[in-house]
Amino acid sequence: MSDKQIDLAVLDMAGTTVEDDGLVIRSFERAATAAGIPEQGPEREAARQYVVDTMGQSKIVVFRALTGGDEERAQAGNAAFEAAYAELAAETGVSPIPGAAEAISALRAAGIKVALTTGFSRETQDKLLEVLGWNDIADLTLAPSDAGRGRPYPDMVLTAVLRLGIDAVDRVAVLGDTASDIGTGLSAGARIVAGTLTGAHDEEQLRSAGATHVVPSITEFAQLLLAERG
């Protein structure tokens, strides 16, 4: 057991604690046209691949990249994406990753604080939390706008450290399903930066991004942290 126990778990939402079911890509398909990306052809295909590769990042940042920094087009695409995601989530429903709620409860019961983070807007995150009945499940919820910058920057992790009164970044563990999540955790100096196989990126992508651990799901991540506490 480490001399310094983990006191904070920073958990991604879609693909990590919440089932994605392809909603991000389907929402992008609806939003890309609003951003001025042709409906067919190589530009659309390249844009779709970029969305997959940058999964987990703040969506406005993704649309800025896709539109070459055209802020008006980026904002139009981002607004259309958020609206499409909310609509699709309402149509199809959203559900937690199996065992996610139980894992979060177990971490908090053991004295580990939990922050839920997202690349979506605050409004979309709030809708997800409401649909899931998760308004009180975590100690803190953060969207990029709450912290300054989204993934892969360290802002959301560091904001959680400050707001929850954690003594040091080496008492933090981060879990996510994308290379962007791993980048965030490493940039923030978290001691455990784990990838989960329930979302967008596979084990090779997560390890290449620098993951300290790769776990099948949040259940095993919680077991890892609880075991460290003895």
C-alpha positions as a Python dict, from the first residue, in 0.01 Angstrom:
ca = {
    (1, 'M'): (0, 0, 0),
    (2, 'S'): (125, 349, -88),
    (3, 'D'): (217, 590, 191),
    (4, 'K'): (-22, 834, 31),
    (5, 'Q'): (-370, 700, -27),
    (6, 'I'): (-595, 814, -307),
    (7, 'D'): (-838, 1075, -177),
    (8, 'L'): (-1005, 1178, -504),
    (9, 'A'): (-1133, 985, -805),
    (10, 'V'): (-1201, 1194, -1115),
    (11, 'L'): (-1431, 1001, -1346),
    (12, 'D'): (-1536, 1071, -1703),
    (13, 'M'): (-1904, 1029, -1788),
    (14, 'A'): (-1990, 906, -2144),
    (15, 'G'): (-1811, 578, -2207),
    (16, 'T'): (-1674, 551, -1853),
    (17, 'T'): (-1963, 578, -1609),
    (18, 'V'): (-2244, 623, -1864),
    (19, 'E'): (-2317, 406, -2168),
    (20, 'D'): (-2245, 594, -2492),
    (21, 'D'): (-2431, 367, -2740),
    (22, 'G'): (-2290, 568, -3031),
    (23, 'L'): (-2468, 887, -2928),
    (24, 'V'): (-2162, 1107, -2975),
    (25, 'I'): (-2104, 1001, -3335),
    (26, 'R'): (-2475, 1015, -3418),
    (27, 'S'): (-2495, 1363, -3269),
    (28, 'F'): (-2192, 1470, -3470),
    (29, 'E'): (-2354, 1348, -3791),
    (30, 'R'): (-2649, 1575, -3720),
    (31, 'A'): (-2429, 1869, -3626),
    (32, 'A'): (-2157, 1853, -3892),
    (33, 'T'): (-2375, 2003, -4162),
    (34, 'A'): (-2457, 2297, -3936),
    (35, 'A'): (-2083, 2358, -3909),
    (36, 'G'): (-2055, 2372, -4288),
    (37, 'I'): (-1894, 2030, -4333),
    (38, 'P'): (-2011, 1860, -4657),
    (39, 'E'): (-2257, 1574, -4602),
    (40, 'Q'): (-2045, 1334, -4807),
    (41, 'G'): (-1692, 1298, -4930),
    (42, 'P'): (-1338, 1295, -4788),
    (43, 'E'): (-1381, 1607, -4574),
    (44, 'R'): (-1675, 1451, -4392),
    (45, 'E'): (-1493, 1120, -4350),
    (46, 'A'): (-1184, 1296, -4213),
    (47, 'A'): (-1401, 1498, -3975),
    (48, 'R'): (-1575, 1185, -3850),
    (49, 'Q'): (-1239, 1018, -3782),
    (50, 'Y'): (-1115, 1329, -3603),
    (51, 'V'): (-1418, 1316, -3372),
    (52, 'V'): (-1336, 952, -3288),
    (53, 'D'): (-968, 1029, -3232),
    (54, 'T'): (-1043, 1328, -3006),
    (55, 'M'): (-1330, 1168, -2818),
    (56, 'G'): (-1353, 1312, -2468),
    (57, 'Q'): (-1231, 1658, -2560),
    (58, 'S'): (-1445, 1969, -2519),
    (59, 'K'): (-1679, 1969, -2818),
    (60, 'I'): (-1640, 2339, -2896),
    (61, 'V'): (-1264, 2283, -2924),
    (62, 'V'): (-1325, 1993, -3163),
    (63, 'F'): (-1552, 2203, -3382),
    (64, 'R'): (-1301, 2489, -3385),
    (65, 'A'): (-1041, 2247, -3518),
    (66, 'L'): (-1281, 2106, -3778),
    (67, 'T'): (-1374, 2452, -3904),
    (68, 'G'): (-1021, 2587, -3918),
    (69, 'G'): (-1086, 2831, -3637),
    (70, 'D'): (-1401, 2983, -3790),
    (71, 'E'): (-1573, 3076, -3463),
    (72, 'E'): (-1918, 3131, -3612),
    (73, 'R'): (-1920, 2790, -3780),
    (74, 'A'): (-1770, 2626, -3471),
    (75, 'Q'): (-2035, 2773, -3243),
    (76, 'A'): (-2311, 2667, -3485),
    (77, 'G'): (-2176, 2313, -3498),
    (78, 'N'): (-2132, 2291, -3122),
    (79, 'A'): (-2485, 2419, -3054),
    (80, 'A'): (-2626, 2169, -3303),
    (81, 'F'): (-2423, 1889, -3144),
    (82, 'E'): (-2544, 1965, -2792),
    (83, 'A'): (-2906, 1987, -2913),
    (84, 'A'): (-2875, 1661, -3106),
    (85, 'Y'): (-2718, 1479, -2811),
    (86, 'A'): (-2992, 1596, -2575),
    (87, 'E'): (-3260, 1493, -2826),
    (88, 'L'): (-3110, 1152, -2895),
    (89, 'A'): (-3055, 1087, -2525),
    (90, 'A'): (-3421, 1168, -2461),
    (91, 'E'): (-3533, 947, -2750),
    (92, 'T'): (-3322, 643, -2668),
    (93, 'G'): (-3260, 695, -2298),
    (94, 'V'): (-2926, 684, -2121),
    (95, 'S'): (-2808, 423, -1878),
    (96, 'P'): (-2510, 384, -1646),
    (97, 'I'): (-2224, 150, -1720),
    (98, 'P'): (-2310, -169, -1526),
    (99, 'G'): (-2181, -135, -1171),
    (100, 'A'): (-2098, 237, -1204),
    (101, 'A'): (-2337, 367, -938),
    (102, 'E'): (-2231, 93, -697),
    (103, 'A'): (-1862, 165, -761),
    (104, 'I'): (-1908, 537, -698),
    (105, 'S'): (-2098, 464, -377),
    (106, 'A'): (-1826, 226, -259),
    (107, 'L'): (-1553, 483, -324),
    (108, 'R'): (-1735, 754, -132),
    (109, 'A'): (-1817, 516, 154),
    (110, 'A'): (-1444, 446, 184),
    (111, 'G'): (-1369, 819, 214),
    (112, 'I'): (-1263, 880, -147),
    (113, 'K'): (-1424, 1188, -298),
    (114, 'V'): (-1565, 1156, -650),
    (115, 'A'): (-1580, 1417, -927),
    (116, 'L'): (-1765, 1348, -1253),
    (117, 'T'): (-1628, 1529, -1559),
    (118, 'T'): (-1737, 1565, -1920),
    (119, 'G'): (-1647, 1718, -2254),
    (120, 'F'): (-2008, 1828, -2299),
    (121, 'S'): (-2156, 2163, -2202),
    (122, 'R'): (-2276, 2224, -1847),
    (123, 'E'): (-2636, 2219, -1972),
    (124, 'T'): (-2595, 1878, -2139),
    (125, 'Q'): (-2416, 1737, -1836),
    (126, 'D'): (-2697, 1856, -1609),
    (127, 'K'): (-2956, 1689, -1834),
    (128, 'L'): (-2761, 1362, -1824),
    (129, 'L'): (-2734, 1374, -1446),
    (130, 'E'): (-3107, 1443, -1414),
    (131, 'V'): (-3209, 1161, -1651),
    (132, 'L'): (-2982, 919, -1464),
    (133, 'G'): (-3102, 1037, -1123),
    (134, 'W'): (-2742, 1119, -1040),
    (135, 'N'): (-2777, 1476, -913),
    (136, 'D'): (-2636, 1373, -573),
    (137, 'I'): (-2421, 1075, -671),
    (138, 'A'): (-2085, 1259, -668),
    (139, 'D'): (-1911, 1518, -454),
    (140, 'L'): (-1862, 1741, -759),
    (141, 'T'): (-1955, 1757, -1129),
    (142, 'L'): (-1753, 1959, -1378),
    (143, 'A'): (-1787, 2064, -1741),
    (144, 'P'): (-1507, 2244, -1930),
    (145, 'S'): (-1676, 2581, -1873),
    (146, 'D'): (-1650, 2527, -1497),
    (147, 'A'): (-1273, 2486, -1510),
    (148, 'G'): (-1138, 2698, -1796),
    (149, 'R'): (-1035, 2439, -2052),
    (150, 'G'): (-1152, 2086, -2127),
    (151, 'R'): (-948, 1776, -2197),
    (152, 'P'): (-665, 1703, -2263),
    (153, 'Y'): (-571, 2001, -2044),
    (154, 'P'): (-544, 1944, -1666),
    (155, 'D'): (-795, 2213, -1569),
    (156, 'M'): (-1091, 1996, -1465),
    (157, 'V'): (-877, 1764, -1252),
    (158, 'L'): (-700, 2054, -1085),
    (159, 'T'): (-1030, 2237, -1029),
    (160, 'A'): (-1162, 1924, -855),
    (161, 'V'): (-848, 1914, -636),
    (162, 'L'): (-899, 2276, -533),
    (163, 'R'): (-1274, 2266, -481),
    (164, 'L'): (-1268, 1943, -283),
    (165, 'G'): (-969, 2038, -69),
    (166, 'I'): (-737, 1755, -174),
    (167, 'D'): (-389, 1796, -26),
    (168, 'A'): (-180, 1693, -329),
    (169, 'V'): (-218, 1578, -688),
    (170, 'D'): (-51, 1246, -608),
    (171, 'R'): (-362, 1163, -405),
    (172, 'V'): (-571, 1170, -724),
    (173, 'A'): (-681, 888, -954),
    (174, 'V'): (-833, 955, -1296),
    (175, 'L'): (-1046, 716, -1503),
    (176, 'G'): (-1159, 761, -1862),
    (177, 'D'): (-1220, 574, -2186),
    (178, 'T'): (-1017, 796, -2421),
    (179, 'A'): (-662, 910, -2486),
    (180, 'S'): (-782, 1261, -2397),
    (181, 'D'): (-878, 1143, -2049),
    (182, 'I'): (-532, 992, -2006),
    (183, 'G'): (-368, 1314, -2123),
    (184, 'T'): (-570, 1513, -1871),
    (185, 'G'): (-470, 1292, -1581),
    (186, 'L'): (-102, 1290, -1674),
    (187, 'S'): (-92, 1667, -1724),
    (188, 'A'): (-252, 1716, -1383),
    (189, 'G'): (7, 1493, -1213),
    (190, 'A'): (-241, 1231, -1089),
    (191, 'R'): (-73, 920, -948),
    (192, 'I'): (-317, 676, -1108),
    (193, 'V'): (-435, 752, -1463),
    (194, 'A'): (-642, 458, -1577),
    (195, 'G'): (-819, 371, -1899),
    (196, 'T'): (-1140, 172, -1910),
    (197, 'L'): (-1243, -55, -2196),
    (198, 'T'): (-1614, 37, -2186),
    (199, 'G'): (-1592, 330, -2427),
    (200, 'A'): (-1431, 482, -2734),
    (201, 'H'): (-1066, 375, -2731),
    (202, 'D'): (-906, 31, -2704),
    (203, 'E'): (-629, -92, -2477),
    (204, 'E'): (-352, -13, -2726),
    (205, 'Q'): (-470, 346, -2766),
    (206, 'L'): (-502, 393, -2391),
    (207, 'R'): (-159, 248, -2316),
    (208, 'S'): (0, 448, -2598),
    (209, 'A'): (-146, 761, -2439),
    (210, 'G'): (39, 671, -2117),
    (211, 'A'): (-225, 502, -1900),
    (212, 'T'): (-80, 368, -1575),
    (213, 'H'): (-354, 102, -1567),
    (214, 'V'): (-615, -36, -1807),
    (215, 'V'): (-924, -193, -1650),
    (216, 'P'): (-1229, -369, -1793),
    (217, 'S'): (-1467, -121, -1629),
    (218, 'I'): (-1517, 123, -1343),
    (219, 'T'): (-1590, -173, -1115),
    (220, 'E'): (-1229, -293, -1134),
    (221, 'F'): (-1103, 64, -1102),
    (222, 'A'): (-1292, 103, -774),
    (223, 'Q'): (-1152, -231, -654),
    (224, 'L'): (-799, -107, -736),
    (225, 'L'): (-843, 206, -525),
    (226, 'L'): (-1016, 28, -239),
    (227, 'A'): (-743, -237, -227),
    (228, 'E'): (-479, 36, -202),
    (229, 'R'): (-654, 171, 107),
    (230, 'G'): (-618, -170, 266),
}
